[in-house]
DNA sequence: AAATAAATTTAGATTAGTCTAAAAATAGGT
DNA sequence: ACCTATTTTTAGACTAATCTAAATTTATTT
């Protein structure tokens, strides 16, 4: 149906649309895709001809209904495979993204559905991101950033905003993982760092960390 | 490392080498790859530059040590994924080849090893073909074609030579599957057909069928 | 309202993989 | 040994996806 490259562009536009509802600029897309703006223009034209995106010259780009549906299918496969790798093949959560980048392009509706069934229809991937169901619906969670919590508040760690392996390994090293309760003991106004309590251990974390951890409060 | 197309050529050369030990001809490869001889020549040159094949103009092509190793890795992945699809995702044996054609190109040594472990280090794929181990070793079975059996001889069905979905569905329809015992009741010299006994049922099959079923005699 | 800066598009080139048509090499038959 | 048929290679073209450099459009500043 669509090429790997086309699917990757659609996925990138989908993610950037959360940030720029008015339309995704050529440069933003070029940065996300780690390519040149001229290449992006070329690809956008092709996607536009295939009616996957709405595009007017110099006005940025948006996904069409079809483009949106297609992007969600790719994201669904990406996250199902990540879940598979962690839950069935014992991969660590920092090792799965690059392999899922390949697996997300495998074309077979039946494979996706059977994999979903085999995994027990998981709702979230190893990084806490929602896995769209077969109809493309995401389950939304009312999560917030740890950095937004006030002193003495607590919540359950439910996801990461940055899912780079560097950040994930930092969390592993400090025994922070999804499902654990975190309580804010102190907040330092000067540098935004905070002292947290996690599993009876006290830990000081910088604002960079608390800004990339999602928390669900009861 | 190598492109999908390069890997597919290596795999095709590997399979054709079983038939033409002296070297695989351009035309044979073109037919196997469903492409034109001129395209094959171009690709062979590239594979030759990359030292994956031994090639002398007009003399056909053979896999180098590296080419052989690479082809076996692709075949290993293909057959492991086929096993996964049948054993874990409940696919029928006639539905898995095309998906495995995609999955065999996923690049991750760790994925292959973990998948192998998860599956319990299977020795044969759903069609009875051997799955090479991590070192590239195939387990050889002393199988023969059902057509070669004489009247009153019997054996266990261990594989298919033709693994097209048409043939596999024919076998399904006639309740023939791997692991079952088959006894030759009669052989008709005129058309090569035979009457067989399988699970207390008598069945007449044409030579085309008996020529594509592998049997292991005790 | 210009002038300047930034963003975007166009023009032209490149690489991988394919094709058709023509040329060259090899193999077979007499 | 020569002629012919077959096989293989070469030449030139095409598409997808990318790039650099130049041109154009839009945005911002004075
Ligand atoms: Mn990922
Ligand atoms: Mn993820
Ligand atoms: Mn197969
Ligand atoms: Mn097989």
Short mmCIF file of C-alpha atoms (C1' of nucleotides) and ligand atoms in Angstrom, two decimals:
data_model
loop_
_atom_site.label_atom_id
_atom_site.label_comp_id
_atom_site.label_asym_id
_atom_site.label_seq_id
_atom_site.Cartn_x
_atom_site.Cartn_y
_atom_site.Cartn_z
CA UNK A 1 0.00 0.00 0.00
CA UNK A 2 2.31 2.79 1.23
CA UNK A 3 6.10 2.86 1.35
CA UNK A 4 8.11 2.85 4.57
CA UNK A 5 9.05 6.45 3.92
CA UNK A 6 5.47 7.56 3.36
CA UNK A 7 4.37 5.81 6.54
CA UNK A 8 7.17 7.45 8.51
CA UNK A 9 6.15 10.88 7.28
CA UNK A 10 2.51 10.26 8.20
CA UNK A 11 3.54 9.16 11.68
CA UNK A 12 5.73 12.23 12.11
CA UNK A 13 2.94 14.57 10.98
CA UNK A 14 0.55 12.81 13.37
CA UNK A 15 2.87 13.41 16.33
CA UNK A 16 3.62 17.01 15.35
CA UNK A 17 -0.08 17.81 14.98
CA UNK A 18 -0.48 17.38 18.76
CA UNK A 19 1.88 20.34 19.10
CA UNK A 20 0.90 22.45 16.09
CA UNK A 21 -2.84 22.06 15.51
CA UNK A 22 -2.81 24.86 12.93
CA UNK A 23 -0.67 22.79 10.58
CA UNK A 24 2.77 21.26 10.58
CA UNK A 25 5.50 23.38 9.00
CA UNK A 26 8.00 22.03 6.50
CA UNK A 27 10.90 22.82 8.79
CA UNK A 28 9.34 21.15 11.84
CA UNK A 29 8.78 18.05 9.75
CA UNK A 30 12.31 18.18 8.37
CA UNK A 31 13.70 18.28 11.89
CA UNK A 32 11.49 15.43 13.09
CA UNK A 33 12.42 13.30 10.07
CA UNK A 34 16.09 14.24 10.27
CA UNK A 35 16.09 15.27 6.64
CA UNK A 36 16.19 18.47 4.54
CA UNK A 37 13.27 20.84 3.99
CA UNK A 38 13.45 20.32 0.23
CA UNK A 39 13.03 16.58 0.68
CA UNK A 40 10.02 17.23 2.88
CA UNK A 41 8.40 19.43 0.24
CA UNK A 42 8.84 16.70 -2.34
CA UNK A 43 7.30 14.07 -0.09
CA UNK A 44 4.43 16.31 0.99
CA UNK A 45 3.52 16.80 -2.65
CA UNK A 46 3.38 13.07 -3.14
CA UNK A 47 1.32 12.52 0.00
CA UNK A 48 -0.98 15.29 -1.14
CA UNK A 49 -1.49 13.67 -4.55
CA UNK A 50 -2.35 10.44 -2.75
CA UNK A 51 -4.86 12.40 -0.63
CA UNK A 52 -3.12 11.47 2.60
CA UNK A 53 -2.56 15.09 3.60
CA UNK A 54 -4.10 18.51 3.08
CA UNK A 55 -1.47 20.83 1.69
CA UNK A 56 -1.39 24.37 0.39
CA UNK A 57 1.97 25.78 -0.62
CA UNK A 58 3.72 27.68 2.15
CA UNK A 59 0.80 26.90 4.52
CA UNK A 60 2.03 23.75 6.23
CA UNK A 61 0.41 20.35 6.15
CA UNK A 62 -2.34 18.41 7.96
CA UNK A 63 -3.36 14.78 7.80
CA UNK A 64 -6.50 13.93 5.85
CA UNK A 65 -9.00 11.44 7.28
CA UNK A 66 -7.19 8.68 5.37
CA UNK A 67 -3.75 9.95 6.41
CA UNK A 68 -4.84 10.01 10.05
CA UNK A 69 -6.20 6.47 9.87
CA UNK A 70 -3.03 5.25 8.23
CA UNK A 71 -0.76 6.96 10.78
CA UNK A 72 -2.73 5.44 13.66
CA UNK A 73 -2.37 1.97 12.16
CA UNK A 74 1.39 2.38 12.04
CA UNK A 75 1.50 3.65 15.62
CA UNK A 76 -0.71 0.76 16.71
CA UNK A 77 1.73 -1.73 15.20
CA UNK A 78 4.75 0.07 16.65
CA UNK A 79 3.38 -0.07 20.18
CA UNK A 80 2.04 -3.62 19.95
CA UNK A 81 5.45 -4.82 18.82
CA UNK A 82 7.16 -2.90 21.63
CA UNK A 83 4.82 -4.60 24.07
CA UNK A 84 5.58 -7.97 22.50
CA UNK A 85 9.33 -7.46 22.73
CA UNK A 86 9.19 -6.50 26.41
CA UNK A 87 6.52 -8.90 27.63
CA UNK A 88 7.25 -11.96 25.53
CA UNK A 89 10.89 -11.72 24.51
CA UNK A 90 12.26 -10.16 27.72
CA UNK A 91 13.66 -7.02 26.12
CA UNK A 92 14.27 -4.03 28.33
CA UNK A 93 12.10 -0.96 27.63
CA UNK A 94 15.10 0.96 26.33
CA UNK A 95 15.90 -1.63 23.65
CA UNK A 96 12.66 -1.90 21.75
CA UNK A 97 12.11 1.33 19.85
CA UNK A 98 14.51 0.77 16.95
CA UNK A 99 13.23 -2.74 16.30
CA UNK A 100 9.64 -1.52 16.46
CA UNK A 101 10.56 1.14 13.90
CA UNK A 102 11.17 -1.75 11.52
CA UNK A 103 8.29 -3.99 12.60
CA UNK A 104 5.69 -1.20 12.35
CA UNK A 105 5.90 -1.40 8.55
CA UNK A 106 4.96 -5.08 8.21
CA UNK A 107 1.81 -5.21 6.14
CA UNK A 108 -0.85 -7.65 7.30
CA UNK A 109 -4.11 -6.70 8.99
CA UNK A 110 -4.47 -10.25 10.24
CA UNK A 111 -1.01 -10.24 11.79
CA UNK A 112 -1.81 -7.07 13.72
CA UNK A 113 -5.12 -8.42 15.00
CA UNK A 114 -3.70 -11.81 15.97
CA UNK A 115 -0.73 -10.21 17.69
CA UNK A 116 -3.09 -7.94 19.62
CA UNK A 117 -5.15 -10.96 20.68
CA UNK A 118 -2.04 -12.98 21.59
CA UNK A 119 -0.86 -10.13 23.81
CA UNK A 120 -4.27 -9.86 25.52
CA UNK A 121 -5.28 -6.53 23.93
CA UNK A 122 -2.85 -4.36 25.90
CA UNK A 123 -3.88 -0.74 26.45
CA UNK A 124 -0.41 0.80 26.88
CA UNK A 125 3.06 0.17 25.51
CA UNK A 126 6.15 -0.25 27.73
CA UNK A 127 6.59 3.54 27.90
CA UNK A 128 3.03 4.19 29.04
CA UNK A 129 1.84 5.39 25.62
CA UNK A 130 -1.68 4.30 24.62
CA UNK A 131 -2.08 1.54 22.03
CA UNK A 132 -4.94 2.38 19.65
CA UNK A 133 -7.45 -0.45 19.22
CA UNK A 134 -8.45 -1.98 15.88
CA UNK A 135 -10.88 0.92 15.31
CA UNK A 136 -8.13 3.47 15.94
CA UNK A 137 -9.39 4.64 19.34
CA UNK A 138 -6.86 5.67 21.96
CA UNK A 139 -7.67 5.29 25.63
CA UNK A 140 -6.91 8.64 27.22
CA UNK A 141 -5.47 8.80 30.73
CA UNK A 142 -5.53 11.90 32.89
CA UNK A 143 -1.85 12.04 33.52
CA UNK A 144 0.34 15.01 34.43
CA UNK A 145 4.04 15.73 34.63
CA UNK A 146 5.76 14.97 37.93
CA UNK A 147 7.17 18.53 37.79
CA UNK A 148 3.62 19.88 38.16
CA UNK A 149 3.05 18.14 41.52
CA UNK A 150 3.29 20.27 44.66
CA UNK A 151 5.12 19.42 47.84
CA UNK A 152 3.52 16.53 49.76
CA UNK A 153 1.45 15.39 46.76
CA UNK A 154 1.83 11.89 45.38
CA UNK A 155 0.86 9.77 42.42
CA UNK A 156 1.65 6.67 40.37
CA UNK A 157 4.27 6.78 37.65
CA UNK A 158 2.41 5.94 34.42
CA UNK A 159 4.61 7.02 31.53
CA UNK A 160 7.63 8.79 30.13
CA UNK A 161 7.60 11.84 27.87
CA UNK A 162 11.19 11.34 26.71
CA UNK A 163 11.61 7.70 25.77
CA UNK A 164 15.23 7.84 24.67
CA UNK A 165 17.25 4.90 25.90
CA UNK A 166 19.51 7.33 27.78
CA UNK A 167 16.59 8.54 29.90
CA UNK A 168 15.13 5.06 30.31
CA UNK A 169 18.45 3.67 31.51
CA UNK A 170 18.77 6.57 33.94
CA UNK A 171 15.39 5.61 35.36
CA UNK A 172 16.41 1.93 35.57
CA UNK A 173 19.58 2.90 37.43
CA UNK A 174 17.51 4.85 39.95
CA UNK A 175 14.87 2.14 40.27
CA UNK A 176 12.13 4.26 38.82
CA UNK A 177 9.63 2.31 36.74
CA UNK A 178 5.98 2.47 35.69
CA UNK A 179 3.47 1.53 38.37
CA UNK A 180 5.49 2.79 41.32
CA UNK A 181 4.22 5.45 43.72
CA UNK A 182 6.13 8.70 43.94
CA UNK A 183 5.65 11.31 46.67
CA UNK A 184 7.10 14.81 46.48
CA UNK A 185 8.94 15.58 49.72
CA UNK A 186 10.50 18.90 48.78
CA UNK A 187 10.60 21.26 45.81
CA UNK A 188 13.59 23.51 45.34
CA UNK A 189 12.49 26.77 43.71
CA UNK A 190 16.04 27.77 42.76
CA UNK A 191 16.74 25.00 40.23
CA UNK A 192 13.38 23.22 40.03
CA UNK A 193 14.82 20.02 41.48
CA UNK A 194 12.75 17.95 43.86
CA UNK A 195 13.25 15.39 46.58
CA UNK A 196 10.97 12.43 46.04
CA UNK A 197 10.09 9.30 47.96
CA UNK A 198 9.91 6.13 45.91
CA UNK A 199 9.72 2.67 47.52
CA UNK A 200 10.93 3.96 50.90
CA UNK A 201 13.98 5.59 49.28
CA UNK A 202 14.58 9.31 49.10
CA UNK A 203 15.92 10.61 45.81
CA UNK A 204 16.77 14.07 44.50
CA UNK A 205 15.94 14.59 40.83
CA UNK A 206 16.52 17.56 38.53
CA UNK A 207 13.72 19.37 36.73
CA UNK A 208 14.79 17.73 33.48
CA UNK A 209 13.78 14.41 35.01
CA UNK A 210 10.51 15.52 36.62
CA UNK A 211 9.52 17.19 33.36
CA UNK A 212 9.72 13.87 31.54
CA UNK A 213 7.86 11.58 33.93
CA UNK A 214 4.09 11.23 33.73
CA UNK A 215 2.16 10.75 36.97
CA UNK A 216 -1.42 9.80 37.66
CA UNK A 217 -2.86 11.26 40.83
CA UNK A 218 -5.66 9.38 42.64
CA UNK B 1 23.65 -3.86 6.47
CA UNK B 2 22.13 -5.23 3.27
CA UNK B 3 18.99 -4.10 1.43
CA UNK B 4 15.83 -6.17 1.17
CA UNK B 5 16.57 -6.71 -2.50
CA UNK B 6 20.13 -7.86 -1.87
CA UNK B 7 18.94 -10.27 0.80
CA UNK B 8 16.28 -11.67 -1.51
CA UNK B 9 18.84 -12.29 -4.24
CA UNK B 10 21.17 -14.06 -1.80
CA UNK B 11 18.33 -16.26 -0.62
CA UNK B 12 17.36 -17.10 -4.20
CA UNK B 13 20.95 -17.97 -5.10
CA UNK B 14 21.18 -20.13 -1.99
CA UNK B 15 18.10 -22.12 -2.96
CA UNK B 16 19.15 -22.45 -6.63
CA UNK B 17 22.64 -23.66 -5.64
CA UNK B 18 21.03 -26.87 -4.30
CA UNK B 19 19.92 -27.55 -7.87
CA UNK B 20 22.84 -26.12 -9.86
CA UNK B 21 26.03 -26.73 -7.89
CA UNK B 22 28.16 -25.61 -10.83
CA UNK B 23 26.84 -22.06 -10.56
CA UNK B 24 23.50 -20.31 -10.86
CA UNK B 25 22.71 -18.87 -14.29
CA UNK B 26 21.42 -15.37 -14.84
CA UNK B 27 18.23 -16.67 -16.40
CA UNK B 28 17.52 -19.15 -13.60
CA UNK B 29 17.92 -16.33 -11.10
CA UNK B 30 15.73 -14.02 -13.16
CA UNK B 31 12.96 -16.60 -13.17
CA UNK B 32 13.26 -17.27 -9.44
CA UNK B 33 13.21 -13.53 -8.67
CA UNK B 34 10.43 -12.85 -11.18
CA UNK B 35 12.48 -10.15 -12.83
CA UNK B 36 14.47 -9.57 -16.04
CA UNK B 37 17.90 -10.99 -16.82
CA UNK B 38 19.33 -7.50 -17.24
CA UNK B 39 18.22 -6.57 -13.73
CA UNK B 40 19.87 -9.72 -12.44
CA UNK B 41 23.16 -8.86 -14.11
CA UNK B 42 23.10 -5.42 -12.50
CA UNK B 43 22.42 -6.84 -9.06
CA UNK B 44 25.01 -9.61 -9.41
CA UNK B 45 27.62 -6.97 -10.13
CA UNK B 46 26.72 -5.14 -6.98
CA UNK B 47 26.75 -8.31 -4.88
CA UNK B 48 30.08 -9.17 -6.43
CA UNK B 49 31.57 -5.79 -5.50
CA UNK B 50 30.35 -6.36 -1.96
CA UNK B 51 32.05 -9.78 -2.02
CA UNK B 52 28.81 -11.61 -1.35
CA UNK B 53 29.10 -13.69 -4.52
CA UNK B 54 31.73 -15.10 -6.85
CA UNK B 55 31.00 -13.94 -10.35
CA UNK B 56 32.72 -14.21 -13.69
CA UNK B 57 30.93 -12.78 -16.70
CA UNK B 58 28.84 -15.33 -18.57
CA UNK B 59 29.86 -18.00 -16.03
CA UNK B 60 27.00 -17.81 -13.55
CA UNK B 61 27.23 -16.95 -9.90
CA UNK B 62 27.97 -18.65 -6.57
CA UNK B 63 27.68 -17.44 -3.00
CA UNK B 64 30.87 -16.48 -1.20
CA UNK B 65 31.42 -17.56 2.40
CA UNK B 66 29.91 -14.24 3.52
CA UNK B 67 27.04 -14.50 1.04
CA UNK B 68 26.24 -17.99 2.24
CA UNK B 69 26.25 -16.91 5.88
CA UNK B 70 24.01 -13.96 5.10
CA UNK B 71 21.54 -16.08 3.10
CA UNK B 72 21.30 -18.60 5.93
CA UNK B 73 20.55 -15.84 8.43
CA UNK B 74 17.67 -14.64 6.29
CA UNK B 75 16.32 -18.18 5.89
CA UNK B 76 16.65 -18.70 9.64
CA UNK B 77 14.55 -15.62 10.31
CA UNK B 78 11.99 -16.56 7.66
CA UNK B 79 11.41 -19.99 9.15
CA UNK B 80 11.43 -18.85 12.78
CA UNK B 81 8.75 -16.25 11.98
CA UNK B 82 6.69 -18.86 10.11
CA UNK B 83 6.88 -21.08 13.18
CA UNK B 84 5.88 -18.15 15.39
CA UNK B 85 2.88 -17.29 13.23
CA UNK B 86 1.58 -20.87 13.23
CA UNK B 87 2.39 -21.88 16.81
CA UNK B 88 1.74 -18.62 18.67
CA UNK B 89 -0.67 -16.62 16.52
CA UNK B 90 -2.77 -19.53 15.21
CA UNK B 91 -2.11 -18.93 11.53
CA UNK B 92 -2.66 -21.80 9.14
CA UNK B 93 0.47 -23.11 7.39
CA UNK B 94 -0.73 -21.76 4.05
CA UNK B 95 -0.98 -18.16 5.34
CA UNK B 96 2.46 -17.52 6.71
CA UNK B 97 4.89 -17.36 3.79
CA UNK B 98 4.11 -13.84 2.54
CA UNK B 99 4.27 -12.33 6.01
CA UNK B 100 7.55 -14.15 6.69
CA UNK B 101 8.89 -12.68 3.44
CA UNK B 102 8.55 -9.31 5.13
CA UNK B 103 9.64 -10.31 8.63
CA UNK B 104 12.81 -12.06 7.41
CA UNK B 105 14.35 -8.66 6.68
CA UNK B 106 14.05 -7.25 10.21
CA UNK B 107 17.56 -6.46 11.37
CA UNK B 108 18.37 -7.40 14.97
CA UNK B 109 20.55 -10.29 16.04
CA UNK B 110 19.09 -10.09 19.51
CA UNK B 111 15.53 -10.27 18.20
CA UNK B 112 16.34 -13.44 16.26
CA UNK B 113 17.98 -15.12 19.25
CA UNK B 114 15.24 -14.12 21.68
CA UNK B 115 12.55 -15.24 19.27
CA UNK B 116 14.32 -18.58 18.83
CA UNK B 117 14.50 -18.98 22.62
CA UNK B 118 10.86 -17.94 23.07
CA UNK B 119 9.81 -20.56 20.53
CA UNK B 120 11.86 -23.26 22.24
CA UNK B 121 14.56 -23.56 19.55
CA UNK B 122 12.38 -25.28 16.97
CA UNK B 123 14.16 -27.52 14.46
CA UNK B 124 11.64 -27.33 11.59
CA UNK B 125 9.24 -24.75 10.22
CA UNK B 126 5.53 -25.47 9.58
CA UNK B 127 6.34 -26.95 6.16
CA UNK B 128 8.95 -29.35 7.51
CA UNK B 129 11.93 -27.29 6.33
CA UNK B 130 14.90 -27.18 8.71
CA UNK B 131 15.53 -24.00 10.72
CA UNK B 132 19.26 -23.26 10.86
CA UNK B 133 20.58 -22.63 14.37
CA UNK B 134 22.46 -19.50 15.44
CA UNK B 135 25.67 -20.94 13.98
CA UNK B 136 24.00 -21.57 10.65
CA UNK B 137 23.80 -25.36 10.97
CA UNK B 138 20.85 -27.16 9.43
CA UNK B 139 19.68 -30.43 10.90
CA UNK B 140 19.43 -32.85 8.01
CA UNK B 141 16.67 -35.46 7.93
CA UNK B 142 16.75 -38.53 5.73
CA UNK B 143 13.47 -37.91 4.03
CA UNK B 144 12.26 -39.12 0.64
CA UNK B 145 9.38 -38.36 -1.66
CA UNK B 146 6.19 -40.31 -1.12
CA UNK B 147 6.29 -41.13 -4.86
CA UNK B 148 9.46 -43.15 -4.26
CA UNK B 149 7.79 -45.53 -1.81
CA UNK B 150 6.83 -48.99 -3.07
CA UNK B 151 3.56 -50.77 -2.53
CA UNK B 152 2.99 -51.80 1.10
CA UNK B 153 5.72 -49.48 2.41
CA UNK B 154 4.88 -46.80 4.94
CA UNK B 155 6.34 -43.72 6.58
CA UNK B 156 5.62 -40.50 8.44
CA UNK B 157 4.79 -37.35 6.52
CA UNK B 158 7.53 -34.87 7.44
CA UNK B 159 7.43 -32.09 4.87
CA UNK B 160 6.21 -30.58 1.64
CA UNK B 161 8.31 -29.86 -1.44
CA UNK B 162 5.78 -27.45 -2.93
CA UNK B 163 4.66 -25.08 -0.20
CA UNK B 164 2.26 -22.99 -2.27
CA UNK B 165 -0.95 -22.22 -0.44
CA UNK B 166 -2.88 -24.03 -3.18
CA UNK B 167 -1.07 -27.29 -2.42
CA UNK B 168 -1.24 -26.76 1.34
CA UNK B 169 -4.98 -26.15 1.22
CA UNK B 170 -5.40 -29.26 -0.90
CA UNK B 171 -3.63 -31.23 1.82
CA UNK B 172 -5.79 -29.63 4.52
CA UNK B 173 -8.91 -30.55 2.60
CA UNK B 174 -7.75 -34.17 2.45
CA UNK B 175 -6.67 -34.26 6.08
CA UNK B 176 -3.03 -34.76 5.23
CA UNK B 177 -0.66 -33.03 7.65
CA UNK B 178 2.85 -33.39 9.01
CA UNK B 179 3.34 -36.16 11.55
CA UNK B 180 0.74 -38.52 10.15
CA UNK B 181 1.55 -42.02 8.98
CA UNK B 182 0.96 -42.88 5.34
CA UNK B 183 0.94 -46.41 3.91
CA UNK B 184 1.03 -47.15 0.19
CA UNK B 185 -1.73 -49.61 -0.65
CA UNK B 186 -1.45 -49.61 -4.44
CA UNK B 187 0.65 -47.98 -7.12
CA UNK B 188 -0.82 -47.43 -10.58
CA UNK B 189 1.94 -47.69 -13.19
CA UNK B 190 -0.19 -46.07 -15.89
CA UNK B 191 -0.51 -42.59 -14.39
CA UNK B 192 1.72 -42.82 -11.31
CA UNK B 193 -1.21 -42.33 -8.97
CA UNK B 194 -1.33 -44.26 -5.71
CA UNK B 195 -3.85 -45.41 -3.20
CA UNK B 196 -2.73 -44.55 0.32
CA UNK B 197 -3.95 -45.26 3.82
CA UNK B 198 -3.90 -42.31 6.19
CA UNK B 199 -5.68 -42.38 9.58
CA UNK B 200 -7.81 -45.39 8.61
CA UNK B 201 -9.00 -43.64 5.45
CA UNK B 202 -8.16 -44.74 1.93
CA UNK B 203 -7.28 -41.99 -0.52
CA UNK B 204 -6.20 -41.95 -4.15
CA UNK B 205 -3.64 -39.29 -4.98
CA UNK B 206 -2.03 -38.29 -8.27
CA UNK B 207 1.70 -38.39 -8.90
CA UNK B 208 1.82 -34.57 -8.67
CA UNK B 209 0.80 -34.95 -5.04
CA UNK B 210 3.09 -37.85 -4.10
CA UNK B 211 5.97 -36.02 -5.75
CA UNK B 212 5.57 -33.09 -3.40
CA UNK B 213 5.19 -34.86 -0.07
CA UNK B 214 8.25 -35.81 1.97
CA UNK B 215 8.15 -39.03 3.97
CA UNK B 216 10.44 -40.41 6.61
CA UNK B 217 10.63 -44.19 6.71
CA UNK B 218 11.41 -45.93 9.99
"C1'" DA C 1 6.28 50.75 3.05
"C1'" DA C 2 10.71 49.18 2.36
"C1'" DA C 3 14.33 46.34 3.65
"C1'" DT C 4 15.88 42.30 5.63
"C1'" DA C 5 15.48 37.73 7.53
"C1'" DA C 6 13.48 33.31 7.61
"C1'" DA C 7 10.89 29.70 5.63
"C1'" DT C 8 9.64 27.24 1.67
"C1'" DT C 9 9.80 25.72 -2.94
"C1'" DT C 10 12.11 24.74 -7.33
"C1'" DA C 11 15.87 23.15 -10.28
"C1'" DG C 12 19.09 19.96 -11.14
"C1'" DA C 13 21.92 15.97 -9.52
"C1'" DT C 14 22.54 11.35 -7.31
"C1'" DT C 15 21.69 6.47 -5.91
"C1'" DA C 16 19.15 2.00 -5.87
"C1'" DG C 17 16.56 -0.90 -8.38
"C1'" DT C 18 14.15 -1.77 -12.20
"C1'" DC C 19 12.90 -1.88 -17.37
"C1'" DT C 20 13.34 -2.32 -22.88
"C1'" DA C 21 16.06 -2.79 -26.73
"C1'" DA C 22 20.35 -3.64 -28.77
"C1'" DA C 23 24.93 -5.69 -28.74
"C1'" DA C 24 28.07 -9.30 -27.54
"C1'" DA C 25 29.32 -13.87 -26.07
"C1'" DT C 26 28.50 -18.72 -25.75
"C1'" DA C 27 26.61 -23.19 -27.08
"C1'" DG C 28 24.79 -26.47 -30.50
"C1'" DG C 29 24.02 -28.50 -34.93
"C1'" DT C 30 25.48 -29.43 -39.32
"C1'" DA D 1 34.53 -24.36 -39.09
"C1'" DC D 2 30.48 -21.95 -39.71
"C1'" DC D 3 25.84 -20.63 -38.96
"C1'" DT D 4 22.15 -20.06 -35.81
"C1'" DA D 5 19.81 -19.98 -31.47
"C1'" DT D 6 20.19 -18.94 -26.83
"C1'" DT D 7 22.08 -16.60 -23.05
"C1'" DT D 8 24.11 -12.78 -21.08
"C1'" DT D 9 25.61 -8.15 -20.87
"C1'" DT D 10 25.44 -3.26 -22.02
"C1'" DA D 11 23.27 1.16 -23.02
"C1'" DG D 12 19.96 4.23 -21.99
"C1'" DA D 13 15.72 5.39 -19.60
"C1'" DC D 14 12.49 5.52 -15.55
"C1'" DT D 15 10.79 6.01 -10.52
"C1'" DA D 16 11.39 6.86 -5.53
"C1'" DA D 17 13.77 9.22 -2.25
"C1'" DT D 18 17.18 11.95 -1.21
"C1'" DC D 19 20.66 16.05 -1.57
"C1'" DT D 20 22.74 21.09 -2.59
"C1'" DA D 21 22.15 25.47 -4.25
"C1'" DA D 22 19.30 28.93 -6.06
"C1'" DA D 23 14.88 31.21 -6.42
"C1'" DT D 24 10.66 32.57 -4.42
"C1'" DT D 25 7.36 33.59 -0.88
"C1'" DT D 26 6.13 34.98 3.69
"C1'" DA D 27 7.21 37.17 8.09
"C1'" DT D 28 9.53 40.64 10.81
"C1'" DT D 29 11.81 44.82 11.71
"C1'" DT D 30 12.83 49.36 11.02
MN1 LIG E 1 8.88 3.61 20.19
MN1 LIG E 2 6.73 3.37 23.01
MN1 LIG E 3 8.12 -19.58 3.43
MN1 LIG E 4 8.48 -22.58 5.20
#
